[in-house]
Coordinates of C-alpha atoms in Angstrom, one line a residue:
X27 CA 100.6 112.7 148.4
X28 CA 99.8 115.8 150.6
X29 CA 102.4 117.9 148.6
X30 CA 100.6 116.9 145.3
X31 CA 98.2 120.0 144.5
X32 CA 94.6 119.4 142.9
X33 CA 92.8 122.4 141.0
X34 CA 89.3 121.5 140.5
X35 CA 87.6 124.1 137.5
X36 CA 83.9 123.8 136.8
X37 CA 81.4 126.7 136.4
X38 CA 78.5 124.5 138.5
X39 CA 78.7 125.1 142.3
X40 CA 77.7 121.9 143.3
X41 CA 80.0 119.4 141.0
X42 CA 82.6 122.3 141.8
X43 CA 82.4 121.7 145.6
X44 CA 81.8 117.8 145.4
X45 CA 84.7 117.0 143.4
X46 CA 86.8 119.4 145.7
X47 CA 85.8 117.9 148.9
X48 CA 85.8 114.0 147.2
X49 CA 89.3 115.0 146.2
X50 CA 90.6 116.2 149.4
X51 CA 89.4 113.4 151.1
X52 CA 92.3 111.4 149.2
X53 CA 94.4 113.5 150.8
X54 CA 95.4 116.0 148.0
X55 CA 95.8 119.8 148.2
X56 CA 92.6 121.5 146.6
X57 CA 91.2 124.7 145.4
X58 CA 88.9 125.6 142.9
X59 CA 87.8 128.0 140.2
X60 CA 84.5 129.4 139.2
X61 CA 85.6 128.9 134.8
X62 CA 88.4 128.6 132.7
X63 CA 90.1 132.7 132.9
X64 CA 89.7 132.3 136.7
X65 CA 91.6 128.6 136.6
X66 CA 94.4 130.1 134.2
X67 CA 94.9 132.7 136.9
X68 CA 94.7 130.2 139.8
X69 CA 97.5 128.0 137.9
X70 CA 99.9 131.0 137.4
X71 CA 99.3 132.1 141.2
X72 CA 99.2 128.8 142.7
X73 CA 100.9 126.0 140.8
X74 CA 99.1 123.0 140.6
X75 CA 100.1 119.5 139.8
X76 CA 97.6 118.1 138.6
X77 CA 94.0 120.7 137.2
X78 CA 91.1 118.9 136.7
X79 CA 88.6 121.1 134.2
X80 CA 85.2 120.9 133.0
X81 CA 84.8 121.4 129.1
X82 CA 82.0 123.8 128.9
X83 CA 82.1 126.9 130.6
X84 CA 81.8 130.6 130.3
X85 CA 84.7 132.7 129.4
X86 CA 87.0 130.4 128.9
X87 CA 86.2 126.7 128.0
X88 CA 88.6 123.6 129.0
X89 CA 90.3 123.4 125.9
X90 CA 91.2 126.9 125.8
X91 CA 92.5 126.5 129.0
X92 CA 94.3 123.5 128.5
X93 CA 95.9 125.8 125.6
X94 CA 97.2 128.5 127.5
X95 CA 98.1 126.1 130.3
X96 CA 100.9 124.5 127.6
X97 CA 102.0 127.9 127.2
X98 CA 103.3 128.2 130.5
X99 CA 106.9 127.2 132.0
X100 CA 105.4 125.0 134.9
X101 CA 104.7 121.3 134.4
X102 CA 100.7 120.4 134.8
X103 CA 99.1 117.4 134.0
X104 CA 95.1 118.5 132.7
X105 CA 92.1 116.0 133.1
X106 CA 89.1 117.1 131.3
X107 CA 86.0 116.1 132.2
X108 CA 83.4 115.7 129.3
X109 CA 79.9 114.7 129.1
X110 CA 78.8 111.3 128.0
X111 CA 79.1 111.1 124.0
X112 CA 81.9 113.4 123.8
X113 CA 84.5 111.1 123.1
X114 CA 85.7 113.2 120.2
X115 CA 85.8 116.1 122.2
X116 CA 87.9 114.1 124.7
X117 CA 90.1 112.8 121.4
X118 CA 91.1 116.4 120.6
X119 CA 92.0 117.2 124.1
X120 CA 94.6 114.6 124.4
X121 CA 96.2 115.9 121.0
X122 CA 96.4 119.3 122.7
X123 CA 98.3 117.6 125.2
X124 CA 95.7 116.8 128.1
X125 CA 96.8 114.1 130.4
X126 CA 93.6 112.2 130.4
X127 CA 90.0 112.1 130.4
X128 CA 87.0 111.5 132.6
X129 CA 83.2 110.9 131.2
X130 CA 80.4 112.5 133.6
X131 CA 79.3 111.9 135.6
X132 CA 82.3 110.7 137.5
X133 CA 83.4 107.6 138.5
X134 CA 85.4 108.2 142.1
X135 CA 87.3 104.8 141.3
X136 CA 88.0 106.3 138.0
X137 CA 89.0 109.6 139.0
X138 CA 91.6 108.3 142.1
X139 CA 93.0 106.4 139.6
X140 CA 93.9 109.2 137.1
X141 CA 95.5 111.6 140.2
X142 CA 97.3 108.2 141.0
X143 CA 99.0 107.8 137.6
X144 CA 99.0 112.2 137.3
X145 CA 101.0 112.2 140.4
X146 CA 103.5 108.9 139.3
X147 CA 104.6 111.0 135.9
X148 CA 105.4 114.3 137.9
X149 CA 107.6 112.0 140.3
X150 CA 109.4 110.1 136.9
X151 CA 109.8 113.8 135.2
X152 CA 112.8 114.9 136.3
X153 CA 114.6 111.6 135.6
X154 CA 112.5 111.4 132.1
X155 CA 114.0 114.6 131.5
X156 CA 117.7 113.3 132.2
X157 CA 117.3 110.2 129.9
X158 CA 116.2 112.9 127.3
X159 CA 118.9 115.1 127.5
X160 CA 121.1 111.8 126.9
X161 CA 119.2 110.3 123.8
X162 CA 120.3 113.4 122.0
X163 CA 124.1 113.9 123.3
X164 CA 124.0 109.7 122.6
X165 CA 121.3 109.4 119.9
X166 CA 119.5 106.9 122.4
X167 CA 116.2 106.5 123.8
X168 CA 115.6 103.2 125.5
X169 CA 116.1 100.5 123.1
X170 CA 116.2 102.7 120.2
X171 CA 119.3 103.6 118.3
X172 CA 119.7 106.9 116.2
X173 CA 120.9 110.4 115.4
X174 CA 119.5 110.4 112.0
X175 CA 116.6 113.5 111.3
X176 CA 114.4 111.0 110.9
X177 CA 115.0 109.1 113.6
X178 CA 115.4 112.5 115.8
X179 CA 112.0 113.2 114.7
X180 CA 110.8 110.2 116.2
X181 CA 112.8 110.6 119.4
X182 CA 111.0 114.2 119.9
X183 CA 107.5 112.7 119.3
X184 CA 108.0 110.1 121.5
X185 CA 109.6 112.7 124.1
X186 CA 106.4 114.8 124.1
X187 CA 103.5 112.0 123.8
X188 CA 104.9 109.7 126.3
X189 CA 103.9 111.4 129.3
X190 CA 100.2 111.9 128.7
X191 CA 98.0 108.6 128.8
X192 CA 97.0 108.8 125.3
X193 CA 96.5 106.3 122.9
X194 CA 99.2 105.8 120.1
X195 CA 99.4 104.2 116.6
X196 CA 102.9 103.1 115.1
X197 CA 103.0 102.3 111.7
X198 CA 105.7 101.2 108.8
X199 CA 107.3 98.6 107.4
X200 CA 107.6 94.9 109.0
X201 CA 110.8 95.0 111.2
X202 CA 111.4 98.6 111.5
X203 CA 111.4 98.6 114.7
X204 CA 107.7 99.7 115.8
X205 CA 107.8 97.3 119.0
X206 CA 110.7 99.0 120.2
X207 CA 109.3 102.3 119.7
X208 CA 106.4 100.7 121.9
X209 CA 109.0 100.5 124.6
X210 CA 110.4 103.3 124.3
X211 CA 107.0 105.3 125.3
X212 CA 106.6 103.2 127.7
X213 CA 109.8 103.5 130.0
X214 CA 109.5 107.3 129.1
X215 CA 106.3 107.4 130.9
X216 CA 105.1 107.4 134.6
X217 CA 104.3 103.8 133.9
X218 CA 107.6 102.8 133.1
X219 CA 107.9 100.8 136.8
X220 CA 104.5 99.0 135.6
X221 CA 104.0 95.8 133.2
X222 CA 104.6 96.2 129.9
X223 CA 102.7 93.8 127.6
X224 CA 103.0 92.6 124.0
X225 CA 100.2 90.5 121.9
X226 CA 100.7 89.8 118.7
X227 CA 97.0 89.6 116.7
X228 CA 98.2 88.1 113.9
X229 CA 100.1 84.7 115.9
X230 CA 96.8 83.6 118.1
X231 CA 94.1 81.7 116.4
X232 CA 91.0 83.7 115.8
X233 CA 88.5 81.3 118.1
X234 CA 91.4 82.4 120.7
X235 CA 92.4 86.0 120.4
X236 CA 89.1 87.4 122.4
X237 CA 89.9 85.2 125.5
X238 CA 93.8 85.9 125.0
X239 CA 92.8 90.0 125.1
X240 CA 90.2 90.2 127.6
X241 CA 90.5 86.8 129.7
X242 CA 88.0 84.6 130.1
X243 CA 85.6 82.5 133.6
X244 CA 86.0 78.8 133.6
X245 CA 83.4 76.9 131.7
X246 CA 83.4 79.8 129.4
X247 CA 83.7 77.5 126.5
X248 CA 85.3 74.1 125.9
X249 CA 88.5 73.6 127.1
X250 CA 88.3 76.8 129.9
X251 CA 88.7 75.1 133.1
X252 CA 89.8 78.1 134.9
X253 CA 89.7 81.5 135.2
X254 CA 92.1 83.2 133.0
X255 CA 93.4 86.9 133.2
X256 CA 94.1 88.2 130.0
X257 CA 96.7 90.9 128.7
X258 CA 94.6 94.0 129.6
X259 CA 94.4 92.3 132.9
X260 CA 98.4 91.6 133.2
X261 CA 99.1 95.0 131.8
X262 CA 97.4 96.6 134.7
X263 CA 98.7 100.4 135.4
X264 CA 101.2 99.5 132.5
X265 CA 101.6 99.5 129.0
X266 CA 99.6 97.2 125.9
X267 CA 101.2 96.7 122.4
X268 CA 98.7 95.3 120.3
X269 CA 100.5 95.0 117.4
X270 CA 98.8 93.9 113.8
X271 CA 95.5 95.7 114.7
X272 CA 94.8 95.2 111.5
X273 CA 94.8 91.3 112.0
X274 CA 91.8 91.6 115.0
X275 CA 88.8 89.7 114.0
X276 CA 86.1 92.4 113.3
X277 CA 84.3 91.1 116.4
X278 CA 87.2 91.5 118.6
X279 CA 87.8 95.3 117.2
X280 CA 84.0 95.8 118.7
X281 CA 84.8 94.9 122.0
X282 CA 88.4 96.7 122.3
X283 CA 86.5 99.9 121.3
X284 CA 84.1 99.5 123.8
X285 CA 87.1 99.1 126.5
X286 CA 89.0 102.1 125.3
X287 CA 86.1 104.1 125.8
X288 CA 84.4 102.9 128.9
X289 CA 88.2 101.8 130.8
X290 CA 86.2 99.0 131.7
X291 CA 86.3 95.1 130.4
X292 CA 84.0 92.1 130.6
X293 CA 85.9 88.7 130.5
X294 CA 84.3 85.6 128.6
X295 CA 81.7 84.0 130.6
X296 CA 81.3 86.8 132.8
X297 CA 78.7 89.8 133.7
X298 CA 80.8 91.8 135.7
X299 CA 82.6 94.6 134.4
X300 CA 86.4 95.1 135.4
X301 CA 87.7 99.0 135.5
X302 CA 91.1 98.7 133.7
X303 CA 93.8 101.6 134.2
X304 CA 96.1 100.0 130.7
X305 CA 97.8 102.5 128.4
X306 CA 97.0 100.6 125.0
X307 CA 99.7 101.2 121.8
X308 CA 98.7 99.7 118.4
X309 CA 101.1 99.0 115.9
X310 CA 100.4 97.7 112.2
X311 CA 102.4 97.0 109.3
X312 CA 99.2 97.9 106.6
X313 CA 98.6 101.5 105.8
X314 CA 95.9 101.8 108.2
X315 CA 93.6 104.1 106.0
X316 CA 94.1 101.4 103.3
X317 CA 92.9 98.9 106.1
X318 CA 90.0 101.0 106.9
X319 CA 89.1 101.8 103.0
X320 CA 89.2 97.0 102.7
X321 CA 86.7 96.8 106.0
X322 CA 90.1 94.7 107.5
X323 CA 90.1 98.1 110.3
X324 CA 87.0 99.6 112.1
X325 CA 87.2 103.5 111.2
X326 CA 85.9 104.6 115.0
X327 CA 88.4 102.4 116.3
X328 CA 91.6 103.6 114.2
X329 CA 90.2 106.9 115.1
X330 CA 90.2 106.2 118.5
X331 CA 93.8 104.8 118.1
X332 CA 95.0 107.5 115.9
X333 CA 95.1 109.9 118.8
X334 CA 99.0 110.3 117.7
X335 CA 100.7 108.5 114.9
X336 CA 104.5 107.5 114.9
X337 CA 105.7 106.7 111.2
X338 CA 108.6 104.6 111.7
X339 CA 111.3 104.8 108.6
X340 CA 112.5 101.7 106.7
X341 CA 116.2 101.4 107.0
X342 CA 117.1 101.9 103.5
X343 CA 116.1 105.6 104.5
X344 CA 118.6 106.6 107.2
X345 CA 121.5 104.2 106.3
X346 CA 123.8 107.0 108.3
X347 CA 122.5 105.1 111.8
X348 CA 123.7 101.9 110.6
X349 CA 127.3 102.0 112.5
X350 CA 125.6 103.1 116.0
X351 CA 122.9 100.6 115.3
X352 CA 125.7 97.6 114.7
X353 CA 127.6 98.7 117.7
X354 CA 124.4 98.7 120.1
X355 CA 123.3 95.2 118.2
X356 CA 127.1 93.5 118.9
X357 CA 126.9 94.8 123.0
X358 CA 123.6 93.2 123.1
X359 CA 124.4 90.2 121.6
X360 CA 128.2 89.8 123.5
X361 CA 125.8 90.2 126.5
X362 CA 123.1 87.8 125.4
X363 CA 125.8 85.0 124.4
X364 CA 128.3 85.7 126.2
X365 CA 130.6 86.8 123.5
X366 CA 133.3 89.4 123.5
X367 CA 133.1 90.0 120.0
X368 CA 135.0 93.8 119.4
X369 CA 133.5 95.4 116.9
X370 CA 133.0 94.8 112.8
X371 CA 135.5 94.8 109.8
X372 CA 135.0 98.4 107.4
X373 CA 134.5 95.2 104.2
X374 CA 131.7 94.4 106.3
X375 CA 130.5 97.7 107.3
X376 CA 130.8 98.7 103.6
X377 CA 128.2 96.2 102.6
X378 CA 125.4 97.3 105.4
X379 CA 125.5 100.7 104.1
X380 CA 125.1 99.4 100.6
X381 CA 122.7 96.8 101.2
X382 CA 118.9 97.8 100.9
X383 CA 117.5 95.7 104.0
X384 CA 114.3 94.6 102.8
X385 CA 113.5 93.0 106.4
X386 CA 114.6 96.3 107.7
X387 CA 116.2 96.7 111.7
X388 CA 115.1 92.7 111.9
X389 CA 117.0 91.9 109.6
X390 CA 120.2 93.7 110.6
X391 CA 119.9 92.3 114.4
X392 CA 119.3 88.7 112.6
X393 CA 122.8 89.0 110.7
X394 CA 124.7 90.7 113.5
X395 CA 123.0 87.8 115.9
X396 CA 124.6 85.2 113.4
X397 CA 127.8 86.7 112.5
X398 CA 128.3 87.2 116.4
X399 CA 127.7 83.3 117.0
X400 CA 129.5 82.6 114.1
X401 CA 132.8 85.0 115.0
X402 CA 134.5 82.9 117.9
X403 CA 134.8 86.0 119.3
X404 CA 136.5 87.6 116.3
X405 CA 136.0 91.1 115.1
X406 CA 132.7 90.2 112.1
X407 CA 134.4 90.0 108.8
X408 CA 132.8 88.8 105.6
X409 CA 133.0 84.9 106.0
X410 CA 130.8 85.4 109.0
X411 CA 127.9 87.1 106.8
X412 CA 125.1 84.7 104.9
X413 CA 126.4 83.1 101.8
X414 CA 125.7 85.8 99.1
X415 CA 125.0 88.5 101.4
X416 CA 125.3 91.4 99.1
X417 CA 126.9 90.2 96.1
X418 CA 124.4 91.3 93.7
X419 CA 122.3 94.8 93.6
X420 CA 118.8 94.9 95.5
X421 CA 116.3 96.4 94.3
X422 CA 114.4 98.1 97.1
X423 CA 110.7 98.4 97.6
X424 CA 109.1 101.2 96.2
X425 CA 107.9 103.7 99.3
X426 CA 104.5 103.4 99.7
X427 CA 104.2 100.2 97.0
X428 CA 101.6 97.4 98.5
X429 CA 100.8 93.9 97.6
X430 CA 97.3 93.6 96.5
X431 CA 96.9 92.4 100.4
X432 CA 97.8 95.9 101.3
X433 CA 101.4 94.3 102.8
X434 CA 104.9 95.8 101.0
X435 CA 106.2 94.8 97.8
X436 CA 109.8 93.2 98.2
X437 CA 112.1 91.0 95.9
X438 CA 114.9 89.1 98.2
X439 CA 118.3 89.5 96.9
X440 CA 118.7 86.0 96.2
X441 CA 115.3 86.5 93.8
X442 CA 117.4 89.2 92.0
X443 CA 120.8 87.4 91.5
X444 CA 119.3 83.9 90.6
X445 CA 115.6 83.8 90.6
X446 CA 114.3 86.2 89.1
X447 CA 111.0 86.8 88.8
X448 CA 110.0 86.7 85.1
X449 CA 106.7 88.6 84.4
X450 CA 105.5 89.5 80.8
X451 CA 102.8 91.9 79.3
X452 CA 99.7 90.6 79.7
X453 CA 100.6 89.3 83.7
X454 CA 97.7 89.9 86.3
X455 CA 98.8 91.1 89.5
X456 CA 97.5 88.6 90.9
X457 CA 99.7 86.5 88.7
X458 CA 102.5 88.7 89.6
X459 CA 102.0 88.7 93.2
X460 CA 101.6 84.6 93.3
X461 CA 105.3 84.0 91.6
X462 CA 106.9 86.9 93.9
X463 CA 105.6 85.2 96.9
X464 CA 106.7 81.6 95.7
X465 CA 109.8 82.6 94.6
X466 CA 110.6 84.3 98.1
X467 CA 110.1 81.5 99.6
X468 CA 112.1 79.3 97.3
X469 CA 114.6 81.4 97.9
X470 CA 114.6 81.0 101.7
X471 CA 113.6 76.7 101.3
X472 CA 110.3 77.6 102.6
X473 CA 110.8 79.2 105.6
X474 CA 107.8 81.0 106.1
X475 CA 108.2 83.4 108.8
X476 CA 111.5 84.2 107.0
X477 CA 109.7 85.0 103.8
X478 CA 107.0 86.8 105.3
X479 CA 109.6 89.1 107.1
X480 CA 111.2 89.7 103.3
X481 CA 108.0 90.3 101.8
X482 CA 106.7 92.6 104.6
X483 CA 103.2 91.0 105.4
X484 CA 102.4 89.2 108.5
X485 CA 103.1 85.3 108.7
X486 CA 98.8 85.0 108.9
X487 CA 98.6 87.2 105.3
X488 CA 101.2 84.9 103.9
X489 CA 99.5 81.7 105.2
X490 CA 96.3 83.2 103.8
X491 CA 97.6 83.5 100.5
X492 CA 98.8 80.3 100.1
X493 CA 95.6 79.0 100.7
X494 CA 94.5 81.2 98.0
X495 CA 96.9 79.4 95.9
X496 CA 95.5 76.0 97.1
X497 CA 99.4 74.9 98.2
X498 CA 99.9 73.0 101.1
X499 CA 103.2 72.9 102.8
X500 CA 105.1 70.5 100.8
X501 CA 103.8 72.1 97.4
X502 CA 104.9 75.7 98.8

């Protein structure tokens, strides 16, 4: 920690000086400058790791610093300190590439902790930068497979985000992969060593998610006989995925807001406040501005999200990764099953590229998973495939089409070859989106998570709707 070099800009003397000397005492190399022209010159002349800046100051405020400071060839991680309020300001520093951000007046705890986690990603650079030049001579980048533009373009974003502690929404189509993507900033992060936590909002009960999030005393309510840590808690100095944001009960949104802004959480039951040092990722399914527009999304909090946004692409839109996407699918599963299945038969690999993959990467590792099991170690041929699989034309989702629920339109292929959906003049879309939904899940004998998957809404909007529809199980 003695090598790691601290530059301390602020134009007040005193807060200049303090945080210097509080700094040092860590045991970090300091120096300081008087505003931001002076701390661009003490930057090229002395190379810091890690400059912490004030935003306002004469000559040359923190974001213009933190501007020039990207223009240079040397690797430095910039904390901004802003005054209380200033959250936006804080936003648009992390979208110019700031490593984090620190509310005055200081909080020492705070502050160690954000040199801790500065000093961690300058240590996981230089192999970050290795895996990088590999995911673009092997068109991998962690768990994610591609050398498509559009899944290039998602390798670069993730490439340049991961490294900074900033908040990220990942958005698209059920099964596309948006977990994975998750992971994929994660291990290209200094954090990559730490925990890296998934929740799902829209699988825990609503009277549950608040104590599942944030963790909960005993004899907090009925049934909490202990204390229980929850996944901000066991994602400490790692990584959250809450994924369907959109599902979080409104109250629940209130409270994550308040953590993302104050880094600290109070558990059910409980007065005291916890400091958190979590790197949160949201994913959702919904077109978030649609979510925002029904009330089903607080705006400040999807603003507060939406720091950077990864789209991820349906499948149907970069068929070309298919084969590299097969091949990494058929080494996973060989390893997870103990298989020694070769490789896939071109009648086979014919039909992926065709097919239109309404359930998207899912739904490709679901068939390879089965065809694998299926395949008594044989290369995959046809017999190994679901009964139908691709015998009759699909009809994919319009991009951008919604269900009145704001979840993707979809027809299964088994809808289109036998049971098709018959609508006439006249039909409400409501009407409409009732038979689509029933007939999905005729199609796969009512199995709901299966349908859901198909139709690309969440198993809680598909439960919901058949509510709606007054069905119970056996009638659905």
């Amino acid at each position: 920690m003695a090598q790691t070099k601290v530059l301390v800009v602020e134009d007040e003397p005193n807060a200049r000086a303090g945080l210097a000397e509080l700094i040092a005492s860590w045991g970090y190399r300091t120096e300081t400058a008087v505003d931001g022209a002076a701390g661009l010159d003490a930057v090229v002349r002395w190379s810091p790791d890690v400059v912490v800046t004030d935003m306002m100051m004469p000559r040359m405020d923190g974001l213009q610093l933190l501007d020039r400071i990207s223009e240079l060839p040397q690797q430095v991680a910039v904390v901004v300190l802003t005054a209380q309020g200033s959250i936006d300001s804080a936003v648009d520093a992390m979208r110019m590439g700031a490593y984090d951000y620190l509310q005055k007046p200081v909080d020492p705890q705070r502050l160690k902790t954000i040199l801790q986690n500065a000093r961690q990603q300058t240590e996981a650079n230089e192999e970050i930068a290795q895996e990088e030049s590999e995911a673009e001579a092997t068109g991998r980048l962690g768990p994610l497979v591609g050398s498509s533009p559009q899944m290039r373009e998602i390798f670069t974003m993730i490439e340049k985000i991961a490294p900074n502690n900033v908040s990220v929404l990942i958005t698209g189509e059920s099964g596309t992969g948006k977990e994975l993507a998750a992971r994929a900033l994660h291990l290209m992060s200094g954090r990559r060593n730490k925990p890296f936590v998934a929740v799902n909002c829209a699988a825990i009960p609503e009277t549950l998610i608040e104590s599942e999030i944030f963790g909960h005393e005993r004899g907090a309510f009925t049934g909490a006989q202990e204390r229980r840590a929850g996944c901000f808690e066991l994602a400490e100095e790692g990584t959250l995925l809450l994924d369907e944001i959109g599902e979080m009960p409104a109250a629940t949104q209130t409270k994550l807001l308040r953590v993302l802004e104050d880094r600290k959480l109070r558990r059910l039951g409980s007065r005291d406040e916890i400091p958190v040092n979590v790197r949160v990722i949201a994913a959702t399914n919904k077109d978030p501005h649609t979510a925002v527009s029904a009330g089903e999304l607080r705006g400040d909090l999807f603003y507060r999200l939406n720091v950077f946004n990864i789209q991820m692409p349906p499948l149907r839109e970069h068929r070309d990764d298919i084969p590299a996407m097969v091949a990494a699918m058929i080494d996973e599963m060989n390893t997870r099953h103990g298989t020694t299945v070769p490789g896939i038969a071109r009648p086979v690999m014919e039909r992926f590229l065709t097919y239109s993959w309404p359930g998207n990467a899912r739904e490709l590792r679901n068939t390879i998973e089965r065809a694998v099991i299926l395949s008594n170690n044989k290369t995959l041929d046809v017999s190994h495939l679901p009964p139908g699989f691709g015998d009759a034309a699909h009809t994919p989702p319009a991009h951008g089409a919604h269900l009145s629920s704001g979840a993707h339109s979809a027809v299964t292929e088994n809808a289109v070859a036998s049971d098709m959906v018959h609508l006439s003049v006249g039909t409400t879309v409501d009407e409409a989106e009732k038979q689509l939904i029933l007939k999905t899940l005729q199609s796969t004998r009512n199995n709901k998570t299966r349908a859901a998957e198909i139709l690309g809404i969440s198993s809680k909007t598909l439960q919901n709707k058949l509510k709606e529809y007054a069905l119970d199980d056996k009638e659905a």
